[in-house]
CSV table of N, CA and C in Angstrom, one decimal:
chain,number,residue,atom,x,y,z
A,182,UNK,N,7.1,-2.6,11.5
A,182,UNK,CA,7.1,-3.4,12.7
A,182,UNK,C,8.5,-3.7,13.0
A,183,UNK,N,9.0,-3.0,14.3
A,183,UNK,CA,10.2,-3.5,14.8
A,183,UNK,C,10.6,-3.4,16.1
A,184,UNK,N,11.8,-3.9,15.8
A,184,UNK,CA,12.1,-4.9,17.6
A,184,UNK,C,13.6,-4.1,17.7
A,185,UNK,N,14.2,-4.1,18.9
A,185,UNK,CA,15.6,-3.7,18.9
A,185,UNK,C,16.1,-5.1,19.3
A,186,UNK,N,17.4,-5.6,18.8
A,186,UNK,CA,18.0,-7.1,19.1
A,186,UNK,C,17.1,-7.0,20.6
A,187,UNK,N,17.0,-6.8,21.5
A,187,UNK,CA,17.4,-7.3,23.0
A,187,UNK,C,15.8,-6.9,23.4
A,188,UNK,N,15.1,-7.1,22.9
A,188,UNK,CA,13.6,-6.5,23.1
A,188,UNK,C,13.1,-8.8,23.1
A,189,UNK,N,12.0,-8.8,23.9
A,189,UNK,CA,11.5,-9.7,24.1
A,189,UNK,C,9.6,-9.6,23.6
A,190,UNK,N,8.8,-10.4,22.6
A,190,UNK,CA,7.9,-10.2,21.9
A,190,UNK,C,7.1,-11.6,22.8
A,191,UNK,N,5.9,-10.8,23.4
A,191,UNK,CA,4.9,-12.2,23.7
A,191,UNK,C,3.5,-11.8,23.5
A,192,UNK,N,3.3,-12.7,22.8
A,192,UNK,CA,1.9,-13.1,22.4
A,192,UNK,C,0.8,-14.2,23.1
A,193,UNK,N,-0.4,-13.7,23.4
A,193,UNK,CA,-1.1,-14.9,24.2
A,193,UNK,C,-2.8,-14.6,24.3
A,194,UNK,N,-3.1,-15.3,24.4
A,194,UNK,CA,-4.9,-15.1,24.7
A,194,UNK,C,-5.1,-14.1,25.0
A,195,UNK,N,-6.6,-13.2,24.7
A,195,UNK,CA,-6.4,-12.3,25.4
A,195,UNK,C,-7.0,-12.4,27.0
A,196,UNK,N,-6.7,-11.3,27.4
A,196,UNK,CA,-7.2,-11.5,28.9
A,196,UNK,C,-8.0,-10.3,29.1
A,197,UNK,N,-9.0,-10.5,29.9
A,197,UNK,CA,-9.6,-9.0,30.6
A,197,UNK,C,-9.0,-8.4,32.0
A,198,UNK,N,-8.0,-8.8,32.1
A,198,UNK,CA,-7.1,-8.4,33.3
A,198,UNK,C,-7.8,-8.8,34.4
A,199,UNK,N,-6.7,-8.8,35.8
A,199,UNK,CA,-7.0,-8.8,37.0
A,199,UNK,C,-7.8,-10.2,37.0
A,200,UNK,N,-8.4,-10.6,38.3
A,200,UNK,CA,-8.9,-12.2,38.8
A,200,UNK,C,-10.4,-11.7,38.2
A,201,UNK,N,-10.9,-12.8,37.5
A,201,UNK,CA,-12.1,-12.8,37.4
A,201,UNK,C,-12.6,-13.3,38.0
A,202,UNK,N,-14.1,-13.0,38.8
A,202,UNK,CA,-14.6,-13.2,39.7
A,202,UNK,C,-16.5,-13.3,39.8
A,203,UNK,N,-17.2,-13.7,40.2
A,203,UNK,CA,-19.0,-13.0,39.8
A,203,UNK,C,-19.5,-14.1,40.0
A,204,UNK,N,-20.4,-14.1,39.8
A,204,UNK,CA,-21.5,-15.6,39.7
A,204,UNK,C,-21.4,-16.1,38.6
A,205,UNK,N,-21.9,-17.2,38.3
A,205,UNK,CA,-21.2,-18.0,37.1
A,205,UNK,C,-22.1,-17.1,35.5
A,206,UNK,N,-23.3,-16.4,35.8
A,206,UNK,CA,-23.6,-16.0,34.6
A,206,UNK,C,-22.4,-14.9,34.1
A,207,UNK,N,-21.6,-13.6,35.1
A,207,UNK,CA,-20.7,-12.8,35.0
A,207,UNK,C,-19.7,-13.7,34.4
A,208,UNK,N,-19.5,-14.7,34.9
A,208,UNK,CA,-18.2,-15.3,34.4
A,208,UNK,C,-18.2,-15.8,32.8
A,209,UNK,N,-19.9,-16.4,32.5
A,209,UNK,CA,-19.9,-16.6,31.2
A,209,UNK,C,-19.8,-15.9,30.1
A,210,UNK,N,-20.6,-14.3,30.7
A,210,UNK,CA,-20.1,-13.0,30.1
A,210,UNK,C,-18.9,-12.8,29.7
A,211,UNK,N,-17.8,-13.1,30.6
A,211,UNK,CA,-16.7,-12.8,30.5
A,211,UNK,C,-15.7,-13.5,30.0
A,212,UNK,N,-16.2,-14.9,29.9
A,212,UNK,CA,-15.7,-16.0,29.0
A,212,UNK,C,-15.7,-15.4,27.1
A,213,UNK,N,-17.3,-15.4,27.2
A,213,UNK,CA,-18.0,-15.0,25.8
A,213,UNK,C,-16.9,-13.9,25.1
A,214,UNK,N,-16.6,-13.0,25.9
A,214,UNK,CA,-16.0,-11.8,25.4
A,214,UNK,C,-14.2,-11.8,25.4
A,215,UNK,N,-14.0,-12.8,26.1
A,215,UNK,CA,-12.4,-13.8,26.0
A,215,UNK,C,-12.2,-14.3,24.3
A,216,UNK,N,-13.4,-15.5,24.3
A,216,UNK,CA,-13.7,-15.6,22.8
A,216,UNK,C,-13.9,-14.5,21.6
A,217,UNK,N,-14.9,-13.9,21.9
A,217,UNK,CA,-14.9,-13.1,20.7
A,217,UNK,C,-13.9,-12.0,20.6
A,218,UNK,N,-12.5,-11.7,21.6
A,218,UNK,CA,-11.8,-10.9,21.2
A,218,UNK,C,-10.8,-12.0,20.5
A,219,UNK,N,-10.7,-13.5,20.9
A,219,UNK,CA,-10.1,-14.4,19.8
A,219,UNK,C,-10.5,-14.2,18.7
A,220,UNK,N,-11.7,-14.2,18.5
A,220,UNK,CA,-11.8,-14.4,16.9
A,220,UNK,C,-11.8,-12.9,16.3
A,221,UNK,N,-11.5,-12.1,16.6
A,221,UNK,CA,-11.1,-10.7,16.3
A,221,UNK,C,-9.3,-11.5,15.9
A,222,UNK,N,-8.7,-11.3,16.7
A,222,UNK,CA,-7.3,-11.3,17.1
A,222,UNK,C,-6.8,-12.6,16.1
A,223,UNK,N,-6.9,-13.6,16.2
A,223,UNK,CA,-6.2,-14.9,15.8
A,223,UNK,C,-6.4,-14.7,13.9
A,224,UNK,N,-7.3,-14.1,13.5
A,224,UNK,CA,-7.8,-14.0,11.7
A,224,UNK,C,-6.3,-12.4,11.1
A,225,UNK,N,-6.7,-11.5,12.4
A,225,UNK,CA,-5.9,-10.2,12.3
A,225,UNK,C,-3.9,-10.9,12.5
A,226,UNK,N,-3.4,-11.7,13.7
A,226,UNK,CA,-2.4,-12.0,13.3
A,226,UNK,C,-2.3,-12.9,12.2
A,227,UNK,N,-2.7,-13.9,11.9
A,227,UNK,CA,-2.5,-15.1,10.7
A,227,UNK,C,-2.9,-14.3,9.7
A,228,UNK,N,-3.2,-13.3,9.6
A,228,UNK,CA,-3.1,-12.4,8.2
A,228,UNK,C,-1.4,-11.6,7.7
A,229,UNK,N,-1.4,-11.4,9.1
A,229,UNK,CA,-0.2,-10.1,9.5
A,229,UNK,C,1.0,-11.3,9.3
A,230,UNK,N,1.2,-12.5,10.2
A,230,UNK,CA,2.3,-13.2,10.1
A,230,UNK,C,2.4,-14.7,8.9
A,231,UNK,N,1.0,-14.4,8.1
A,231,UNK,CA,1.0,-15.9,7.4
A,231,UNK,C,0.8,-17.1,7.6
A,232,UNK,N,0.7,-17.4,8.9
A,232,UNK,CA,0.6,-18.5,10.1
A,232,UNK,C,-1.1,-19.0,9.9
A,233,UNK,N,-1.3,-20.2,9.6
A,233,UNK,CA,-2.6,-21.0,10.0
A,233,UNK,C,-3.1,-20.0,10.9
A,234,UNK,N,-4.7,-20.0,11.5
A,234,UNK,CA,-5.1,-19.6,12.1
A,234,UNK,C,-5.2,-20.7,13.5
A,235,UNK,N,-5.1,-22.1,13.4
A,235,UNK,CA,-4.9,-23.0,14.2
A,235,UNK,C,-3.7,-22.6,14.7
A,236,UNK,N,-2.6,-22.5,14.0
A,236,UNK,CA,-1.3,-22.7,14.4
A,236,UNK,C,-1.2,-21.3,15.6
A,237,UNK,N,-1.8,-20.1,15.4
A,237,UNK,CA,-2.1,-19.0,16.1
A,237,UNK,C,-2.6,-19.6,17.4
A,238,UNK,N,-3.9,-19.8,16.9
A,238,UNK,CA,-4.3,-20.6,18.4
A,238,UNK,C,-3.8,-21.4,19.3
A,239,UNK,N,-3.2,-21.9,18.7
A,239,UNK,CA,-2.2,-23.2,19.5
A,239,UNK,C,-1.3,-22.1,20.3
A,240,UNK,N,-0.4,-21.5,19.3
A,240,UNK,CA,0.7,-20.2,19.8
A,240,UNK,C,0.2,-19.8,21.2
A,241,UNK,N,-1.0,-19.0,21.0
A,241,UNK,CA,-1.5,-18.3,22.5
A,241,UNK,C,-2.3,-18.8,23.1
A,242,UNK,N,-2.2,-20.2,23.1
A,242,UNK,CA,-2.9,-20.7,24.3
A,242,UNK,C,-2.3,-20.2,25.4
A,243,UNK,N,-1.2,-20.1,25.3
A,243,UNK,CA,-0.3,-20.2,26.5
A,243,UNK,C,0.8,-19.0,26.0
A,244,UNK,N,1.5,-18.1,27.4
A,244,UNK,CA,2.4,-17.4,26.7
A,244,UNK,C,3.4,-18.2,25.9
A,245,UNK,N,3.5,-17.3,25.4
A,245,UNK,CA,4.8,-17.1,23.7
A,245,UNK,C,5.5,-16.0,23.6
A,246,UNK,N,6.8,-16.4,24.6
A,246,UNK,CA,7.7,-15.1,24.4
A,246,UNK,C,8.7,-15.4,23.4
A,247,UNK,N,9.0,-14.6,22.8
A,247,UNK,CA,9.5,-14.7,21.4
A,247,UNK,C,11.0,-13.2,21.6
A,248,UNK,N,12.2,-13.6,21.0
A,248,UNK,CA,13.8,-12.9,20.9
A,248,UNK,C,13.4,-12.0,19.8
A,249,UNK,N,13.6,-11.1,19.9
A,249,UNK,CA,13.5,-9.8,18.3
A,249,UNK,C,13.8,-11.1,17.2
A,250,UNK,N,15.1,-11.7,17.2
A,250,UNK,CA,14.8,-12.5,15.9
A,250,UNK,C,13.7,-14.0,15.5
A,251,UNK,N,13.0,-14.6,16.8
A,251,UNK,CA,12.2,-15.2,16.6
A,251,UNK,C,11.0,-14.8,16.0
A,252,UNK,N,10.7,-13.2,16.8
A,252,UNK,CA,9.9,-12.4,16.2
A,252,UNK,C,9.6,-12.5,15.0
A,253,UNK,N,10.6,-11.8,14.1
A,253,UNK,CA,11.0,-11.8,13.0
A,253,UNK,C,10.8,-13.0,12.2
A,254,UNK,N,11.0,-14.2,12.9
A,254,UNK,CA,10.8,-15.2,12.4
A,254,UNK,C,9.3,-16.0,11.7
A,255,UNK,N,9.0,-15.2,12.9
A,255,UNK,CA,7.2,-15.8,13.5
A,255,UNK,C,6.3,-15.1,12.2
A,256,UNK,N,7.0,-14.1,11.9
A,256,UNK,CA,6.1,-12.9,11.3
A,256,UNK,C,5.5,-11.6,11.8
A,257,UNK,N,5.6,-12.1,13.2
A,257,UNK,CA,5.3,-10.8,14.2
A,257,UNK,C,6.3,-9.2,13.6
A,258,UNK,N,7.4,-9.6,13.9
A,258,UNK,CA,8.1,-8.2,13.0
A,258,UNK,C,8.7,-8.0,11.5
A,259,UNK,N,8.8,-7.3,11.4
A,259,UNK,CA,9.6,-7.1,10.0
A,259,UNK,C,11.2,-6.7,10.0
A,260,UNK,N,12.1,-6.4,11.2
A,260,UNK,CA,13.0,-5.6,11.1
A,260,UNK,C,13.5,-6.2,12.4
A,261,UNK,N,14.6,-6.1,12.6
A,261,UNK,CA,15.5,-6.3,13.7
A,261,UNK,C,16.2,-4.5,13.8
A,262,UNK,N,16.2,-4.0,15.0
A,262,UNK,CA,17.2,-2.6,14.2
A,262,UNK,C,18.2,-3.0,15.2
A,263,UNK,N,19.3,-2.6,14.1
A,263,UNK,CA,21.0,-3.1,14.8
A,263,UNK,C,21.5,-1.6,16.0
A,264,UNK,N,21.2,-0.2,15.1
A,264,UNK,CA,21.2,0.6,16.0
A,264,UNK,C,19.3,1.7,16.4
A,265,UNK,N,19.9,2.6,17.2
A,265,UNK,CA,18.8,3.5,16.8
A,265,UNK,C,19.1,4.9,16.4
């Protein structure tokens, strides 16, 4: 896992793209499946970066852009590469 210095890393909820829209049952569908790609996602990073699984969730509530070396920091990468 790696970044070039000048690369920008963000992490955040997932989304099902584009405006969601439907009657409220479509919407709850598409809530449901918001969540269950969380709880896929938030167990798979806090394994990969070491991070609470709380602390994850908190992370992508909201975007989280992250510098190749914050990255790195986070646990997101392993490597900064100086050249290629």
């Amino acid at each position: 896992r790696m970044a070039l210095p000048n690369a920008r890393v963000l992490i955040h909820q997932p989304s099902l793209g584009g405006v969601i829209q439907g009657q409220f049952s479509d919407l709850e569908i598409q809530a449901a499946e918001i969540e269950r790609m969380r709880t896929l996602m938030e167990p798979t990073l806090a394994r990969h970066t070491g991070k609470d699984p709380a602390v994850i969730r908190k992370d992508t509530d909201r975007d989280k852009i992250l510098t190749a070396a914050a990255a790195k920091e986070y646990g997101i990468i392993d490597t900064v590469l100086e050249y290629r």
